[in-house]
Tab-separated table of C-alpha atoms in Angstrom:
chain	number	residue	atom	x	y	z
A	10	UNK	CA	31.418	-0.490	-20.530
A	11	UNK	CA	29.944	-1.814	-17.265
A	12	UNK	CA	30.226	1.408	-15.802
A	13	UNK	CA	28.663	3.287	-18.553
A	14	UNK	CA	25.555	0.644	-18.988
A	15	UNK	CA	25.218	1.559	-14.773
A	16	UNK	CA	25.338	5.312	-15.167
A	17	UNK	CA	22.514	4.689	-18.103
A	18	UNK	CA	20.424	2.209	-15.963
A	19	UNK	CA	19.968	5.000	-13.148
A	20	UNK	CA	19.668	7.761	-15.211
A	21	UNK	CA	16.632	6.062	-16.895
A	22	UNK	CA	15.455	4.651	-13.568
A	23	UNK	CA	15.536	8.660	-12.168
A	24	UNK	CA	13.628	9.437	-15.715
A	25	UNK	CA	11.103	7.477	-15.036
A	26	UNK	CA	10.602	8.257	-11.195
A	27	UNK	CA	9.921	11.451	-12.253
A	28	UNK	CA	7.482	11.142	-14.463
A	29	UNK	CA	4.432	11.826	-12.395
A	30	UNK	CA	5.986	15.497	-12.274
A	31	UNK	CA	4.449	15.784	-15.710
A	32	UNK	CA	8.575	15.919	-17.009
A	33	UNK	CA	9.044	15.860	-21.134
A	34	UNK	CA	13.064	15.747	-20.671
A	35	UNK	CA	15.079	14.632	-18.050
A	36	UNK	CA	18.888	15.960	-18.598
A	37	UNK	CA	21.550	14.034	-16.630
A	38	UNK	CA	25.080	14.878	-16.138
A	39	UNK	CA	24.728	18.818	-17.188
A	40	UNK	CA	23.212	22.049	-16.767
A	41	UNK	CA	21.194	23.661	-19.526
A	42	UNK	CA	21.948	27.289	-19.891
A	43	UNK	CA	19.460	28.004	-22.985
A	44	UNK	CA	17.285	25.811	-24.865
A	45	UNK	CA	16.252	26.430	-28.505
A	46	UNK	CA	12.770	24.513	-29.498
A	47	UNK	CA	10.742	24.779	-32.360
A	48	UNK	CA	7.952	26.962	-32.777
A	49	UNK	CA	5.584	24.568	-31.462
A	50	UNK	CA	6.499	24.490	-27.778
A	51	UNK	CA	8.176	26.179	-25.001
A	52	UNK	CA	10.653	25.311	-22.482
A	53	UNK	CA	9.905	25.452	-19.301
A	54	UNK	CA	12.906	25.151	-16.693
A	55	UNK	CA	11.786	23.805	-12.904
A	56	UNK	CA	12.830	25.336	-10.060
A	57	UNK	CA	13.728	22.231	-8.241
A	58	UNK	CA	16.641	21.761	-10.555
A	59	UNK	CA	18.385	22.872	-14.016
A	60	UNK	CA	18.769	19.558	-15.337
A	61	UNK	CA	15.099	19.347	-15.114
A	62	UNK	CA	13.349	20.457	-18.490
A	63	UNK	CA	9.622	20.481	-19.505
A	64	UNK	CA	8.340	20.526	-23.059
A	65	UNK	CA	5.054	21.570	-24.325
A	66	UNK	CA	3.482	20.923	-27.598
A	67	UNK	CA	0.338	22.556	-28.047
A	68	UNK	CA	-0.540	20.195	-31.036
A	69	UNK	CA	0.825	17.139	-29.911
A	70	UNK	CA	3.289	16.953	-32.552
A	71	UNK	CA	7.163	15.494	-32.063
A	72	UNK	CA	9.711	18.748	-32.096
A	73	UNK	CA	13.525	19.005	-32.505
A	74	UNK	CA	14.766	21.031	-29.499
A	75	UNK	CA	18.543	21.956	-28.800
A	76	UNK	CA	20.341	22.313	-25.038
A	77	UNK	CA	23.390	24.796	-24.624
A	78	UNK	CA	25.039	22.626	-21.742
A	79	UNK	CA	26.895	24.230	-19.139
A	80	UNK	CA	29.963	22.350	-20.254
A	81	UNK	CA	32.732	22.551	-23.415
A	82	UNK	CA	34.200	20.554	-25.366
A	83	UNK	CA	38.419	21.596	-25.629
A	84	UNK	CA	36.666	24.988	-24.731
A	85	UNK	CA	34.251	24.910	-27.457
A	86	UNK	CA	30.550	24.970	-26.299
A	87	UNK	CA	28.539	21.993	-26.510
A	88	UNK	CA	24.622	21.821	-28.657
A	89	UNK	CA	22.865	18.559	-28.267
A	90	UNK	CA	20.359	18.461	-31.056
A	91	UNK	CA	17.669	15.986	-30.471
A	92	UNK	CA	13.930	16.184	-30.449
A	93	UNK	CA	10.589	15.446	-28.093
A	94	UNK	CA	7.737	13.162	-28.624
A	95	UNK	CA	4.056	13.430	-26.936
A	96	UNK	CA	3.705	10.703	-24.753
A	97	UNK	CA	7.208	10.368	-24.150
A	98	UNK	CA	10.362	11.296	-21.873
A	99	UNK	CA	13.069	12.079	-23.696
A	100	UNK	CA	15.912	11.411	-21.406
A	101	UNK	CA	19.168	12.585	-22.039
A	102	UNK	CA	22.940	11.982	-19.800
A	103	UNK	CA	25.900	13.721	-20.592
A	104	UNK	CA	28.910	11.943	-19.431
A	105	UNK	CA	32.593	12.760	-20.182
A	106	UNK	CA	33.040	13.196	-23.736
A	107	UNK	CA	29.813	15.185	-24.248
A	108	UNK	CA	26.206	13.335	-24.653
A	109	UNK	CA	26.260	9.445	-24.407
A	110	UNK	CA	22.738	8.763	-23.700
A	111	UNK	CA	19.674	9.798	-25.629
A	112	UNK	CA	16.780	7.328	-24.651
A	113	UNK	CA	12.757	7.418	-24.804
A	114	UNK	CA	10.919	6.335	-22.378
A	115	UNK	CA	7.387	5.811	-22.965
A	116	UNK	CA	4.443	6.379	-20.208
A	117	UNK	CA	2.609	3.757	-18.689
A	118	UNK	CA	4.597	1.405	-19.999
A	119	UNK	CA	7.352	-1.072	-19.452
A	120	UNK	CA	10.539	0.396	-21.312
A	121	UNK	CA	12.575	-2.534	-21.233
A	122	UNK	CA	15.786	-0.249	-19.032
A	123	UNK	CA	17.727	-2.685	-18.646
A	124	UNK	CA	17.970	-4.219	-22.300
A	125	UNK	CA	17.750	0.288	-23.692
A	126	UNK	CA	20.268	1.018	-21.462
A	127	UNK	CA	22.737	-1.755	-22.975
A	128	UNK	CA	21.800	-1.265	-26.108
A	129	UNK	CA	22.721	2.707	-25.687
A	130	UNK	CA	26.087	1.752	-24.386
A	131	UNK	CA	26.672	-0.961	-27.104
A	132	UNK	CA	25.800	1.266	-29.968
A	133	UNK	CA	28.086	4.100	-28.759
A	134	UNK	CA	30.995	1.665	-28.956
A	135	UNK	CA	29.945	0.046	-31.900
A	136	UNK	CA	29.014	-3.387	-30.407
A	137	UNK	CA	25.557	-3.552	-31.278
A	138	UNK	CA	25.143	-6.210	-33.849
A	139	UNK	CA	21.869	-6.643	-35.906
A	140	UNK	CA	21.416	-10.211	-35.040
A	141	UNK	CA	20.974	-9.406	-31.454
A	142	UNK	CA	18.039	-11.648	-30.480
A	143	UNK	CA	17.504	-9.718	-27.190
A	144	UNK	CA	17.375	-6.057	-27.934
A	145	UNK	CA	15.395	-7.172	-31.704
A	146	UNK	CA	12.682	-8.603	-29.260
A	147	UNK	CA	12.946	-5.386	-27.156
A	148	UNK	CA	12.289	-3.378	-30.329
A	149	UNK	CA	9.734	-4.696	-31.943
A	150	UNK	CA	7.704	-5.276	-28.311
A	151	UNK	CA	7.796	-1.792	-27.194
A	152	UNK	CA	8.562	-0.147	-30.581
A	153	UNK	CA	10.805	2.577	-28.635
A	154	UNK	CA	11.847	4.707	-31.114
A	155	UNK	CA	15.404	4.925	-29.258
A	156	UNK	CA	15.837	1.121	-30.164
A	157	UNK	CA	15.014	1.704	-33.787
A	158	UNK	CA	17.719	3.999	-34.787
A	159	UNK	CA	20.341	1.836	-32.853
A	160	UNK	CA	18.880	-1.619	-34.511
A	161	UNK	CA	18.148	0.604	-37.956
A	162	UNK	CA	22.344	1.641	-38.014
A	163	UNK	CA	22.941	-1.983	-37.193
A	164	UNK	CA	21.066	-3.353	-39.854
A	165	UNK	CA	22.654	-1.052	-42.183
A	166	UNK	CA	26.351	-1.951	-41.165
A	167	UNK	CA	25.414	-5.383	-41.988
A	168	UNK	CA	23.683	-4.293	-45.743
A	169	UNK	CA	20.512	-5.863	-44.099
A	170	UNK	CA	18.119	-3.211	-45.566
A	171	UNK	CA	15.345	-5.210	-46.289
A	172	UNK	CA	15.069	-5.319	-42.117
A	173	UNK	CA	15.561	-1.736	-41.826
A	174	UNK	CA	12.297	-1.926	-44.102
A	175	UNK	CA	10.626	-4.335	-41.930
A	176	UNK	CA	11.086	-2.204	-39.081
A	177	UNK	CA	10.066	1.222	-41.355
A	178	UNK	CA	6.677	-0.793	-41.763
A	179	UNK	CA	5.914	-1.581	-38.600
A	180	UNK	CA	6.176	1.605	-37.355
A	181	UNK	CA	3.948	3.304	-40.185
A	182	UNK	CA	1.479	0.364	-39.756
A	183	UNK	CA	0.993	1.715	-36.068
A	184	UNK	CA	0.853	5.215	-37.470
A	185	UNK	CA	3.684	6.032	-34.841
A	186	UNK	CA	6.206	8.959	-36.046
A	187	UNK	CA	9.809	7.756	-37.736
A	188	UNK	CA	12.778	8.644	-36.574
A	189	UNK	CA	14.725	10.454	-39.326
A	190	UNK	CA	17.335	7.586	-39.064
A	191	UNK	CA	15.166	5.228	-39.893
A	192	UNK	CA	13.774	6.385	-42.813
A	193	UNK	CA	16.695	7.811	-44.422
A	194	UNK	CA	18.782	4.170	-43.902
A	195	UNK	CA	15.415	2.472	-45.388
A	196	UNK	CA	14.816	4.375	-48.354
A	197	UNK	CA	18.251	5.757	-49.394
A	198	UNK	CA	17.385	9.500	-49.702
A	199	UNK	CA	16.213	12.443	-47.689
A	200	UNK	CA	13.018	11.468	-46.119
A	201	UNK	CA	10.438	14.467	-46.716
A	202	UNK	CA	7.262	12.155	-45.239
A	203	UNK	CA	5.410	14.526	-42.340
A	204	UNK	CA	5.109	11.347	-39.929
A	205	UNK	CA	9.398	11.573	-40.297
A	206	UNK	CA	11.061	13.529	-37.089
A	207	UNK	CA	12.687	16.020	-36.846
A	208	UNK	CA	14.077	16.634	-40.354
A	209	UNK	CA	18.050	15.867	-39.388
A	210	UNK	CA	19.782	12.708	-38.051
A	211	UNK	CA	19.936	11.967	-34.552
A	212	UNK	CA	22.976	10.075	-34.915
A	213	UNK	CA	26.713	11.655	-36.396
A	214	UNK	CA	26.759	8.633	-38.856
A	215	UNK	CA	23.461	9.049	-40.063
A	216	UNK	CA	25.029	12.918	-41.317
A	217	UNK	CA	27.754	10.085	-43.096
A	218	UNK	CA	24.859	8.989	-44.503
A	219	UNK	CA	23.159	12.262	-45.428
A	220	UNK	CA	26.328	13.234	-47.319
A	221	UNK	CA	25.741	10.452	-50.154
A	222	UNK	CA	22.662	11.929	-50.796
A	223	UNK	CA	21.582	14.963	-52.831
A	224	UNK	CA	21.175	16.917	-49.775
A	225	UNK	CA	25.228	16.393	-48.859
A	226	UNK	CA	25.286	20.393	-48.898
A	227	UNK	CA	22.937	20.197	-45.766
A	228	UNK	CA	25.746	18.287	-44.012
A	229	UNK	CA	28.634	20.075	-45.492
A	230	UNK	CA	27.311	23.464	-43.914
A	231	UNK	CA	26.852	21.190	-40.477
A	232	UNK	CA	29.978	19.322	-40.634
A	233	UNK	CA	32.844	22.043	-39.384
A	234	UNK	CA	30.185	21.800	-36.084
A	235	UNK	CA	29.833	18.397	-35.335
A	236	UNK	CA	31.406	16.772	-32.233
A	237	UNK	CA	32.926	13.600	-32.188
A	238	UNK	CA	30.343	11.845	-30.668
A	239	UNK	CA	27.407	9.229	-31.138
A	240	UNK	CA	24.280	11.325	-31.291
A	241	UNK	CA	24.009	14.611	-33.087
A	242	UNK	CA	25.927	17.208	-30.952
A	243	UNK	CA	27.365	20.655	-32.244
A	244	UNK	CA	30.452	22.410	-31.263
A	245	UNK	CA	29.939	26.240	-30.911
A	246	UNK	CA	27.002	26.163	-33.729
A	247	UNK	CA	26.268	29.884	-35.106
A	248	UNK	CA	23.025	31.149	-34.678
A	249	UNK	CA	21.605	31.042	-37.808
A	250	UNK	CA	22.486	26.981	-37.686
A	251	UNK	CA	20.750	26.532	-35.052
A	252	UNK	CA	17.768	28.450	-35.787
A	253	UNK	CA	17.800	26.462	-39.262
A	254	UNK	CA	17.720	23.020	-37.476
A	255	UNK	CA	15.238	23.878	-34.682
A	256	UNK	CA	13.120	26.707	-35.924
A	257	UNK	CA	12.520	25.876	-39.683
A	258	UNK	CA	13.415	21.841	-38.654
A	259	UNK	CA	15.580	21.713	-41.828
C-alpha cells in the first residue's frame, strides 16, 4: 500500500499546484474522452492537457458529473460517477483497476495530504478503522467532505451510528453540503434533504446500502453496471443511465 499512498500524495500535491489555474477537477492516471455534467455547468477541457478538466457552476451549487476514461475495464468502458463542489478541487487518479482516488481539496486551505491520502488508500483496502485518532482529528479540523464518507463507512462497519450522527451534525451546523454517504448511513433511508449531494452514493458499498432501502430498485437497475471498485464507477452504462444519474441527479 506504500506505493499506492505515494501515487495519492503526488497526485494531490499536482492538484493543488494547479490550483491558481482556476482548475475544478484534476484527473490523474487517464484521459477523458466525454464528460456528462448536470445541467448546471459545463465542462471545459484545457488545451494544455486532457486530464485537465474545468467545471463551472453558474449558481454555485455542488453537481454530479461523469468521465468516459480513455481506458476499459476486460474491454468494457469505464464511467466514474462522482460530483463537484464550489470552492473545491475535486481530484480524481485512476490507477490499475479503474479509479482509486477521489479526494477534495479545499482552497486556501491546509488539506491535511498526507493524513487524505492514507486515509484514501486505507479505505480502498478496507483498513480504515473508526477509532483512528489521526484521520478523526483530520476530519473534524478541515471537515473535507472526502474524509467524511471514508470515516462515515467506518463508523458504520463498526454499528457506531450515533458518530455517523455526530459527524451529520456538524456538517449541517456549518451549513456545508452532505455527502450522500453520509446521510444515507446516518439516517437509514434515502436522503431527499437539498443540502444532500448528488442524489447517489459515491462509494459501491454505499449502493449495498441503498439496496436495504425502499429505493433498492434504484440500485437493482445500476447494479449489472457497477465495477468492482471502491468509489462509484460504471461499466459500459447505457445512455439513458447516465443521463438519469447526471442530468435528473436521481
Amino acid at each position: 500500500m506504500t506505493a499506492e499512498i505515494a501515487a495519492n500524495r503526488s497526485a494531490i500535491s499536482s492538484a493543488v499546484e494547479s490550483m491558481a489555474d482556476g482548475m475544478t477537477i484534476s484527473l490523474v492516471g487517464a484521459q477523458a474522452k466525454s464528460a456528462e455534467v448536470s445541467r448546471a455547468g459545463t465542462v471545459e477541457q484545457f488545451p494544455a492537457s486532457q486530464s485537465a478538466w474545468h467545471f463551472r457552476a453558474p449558481h454555485s451549487k455542488p453537481g454530479p458529473i461523469m468521465l468516459h476514461l480513455d481506458k476499459s475495464w476486460e474491454r468494457r468502458s469505464i464511467w466514474p460517477a462522482f460530483m463537484v463542489l464550489p470552492g473545491y478541487l475535486t481530484q480524481v487518479r485512476v490507477g490499475l483497476r479503474g479509479v482509486e482516488q477521489v479526494a477534495f481539496l479545499k482552497f486556501a486551505s491546509n488539506n491535511q495530504p498526507d493524513v487524505l491520502a492514507w486515509a484514501v488508500t486505507y479505505a480502498r483496502w478496507g483498513g480504515l478503522i473508526s477509532k483512528n485518532p489521526r484521520v478523526v482529528d483530520a476530519l473534524y479540523e478541515t471537515s473535507n467532505p472526502t474524509l467524511a464518507v471514508l470515516m462515515a463507512h467506518a463508523f458504520h462497519r463498526q454499528g457506531e451510528i450515533d458518530e455517523i450522527r455526530k459527524l451529520l451534525n456538524h456538517f449541517r451546523e456549518r451549513q456545508m453540503p452532505i455527502p450522500f454517504d453520509v446521510a444515507l448511513l446516518g439516517e437509514g433511508r434515502f436522503p431527499h434533504e437539498r443540502d444532500v449531494f448528488p442524489n447517489y452514493p459515491w462509494t459501491v458499498r454505499g449502493w449495498n446500502i441503498l439496496a436495504d432501502t425502499k429505493y433498492g430498485g434504484f440500485e437493482r437497475a445500476v447494479r449489472p453496471y457497477l465495477a468492482p471498485a471502491f468509489w462509484t464507477t460504471l461499466l459500459d452504462p447505457p445512455p439513458k443511465l447516465v443521463e438519469q444519474m447526471v442530468h435528473h441527479d436521481c
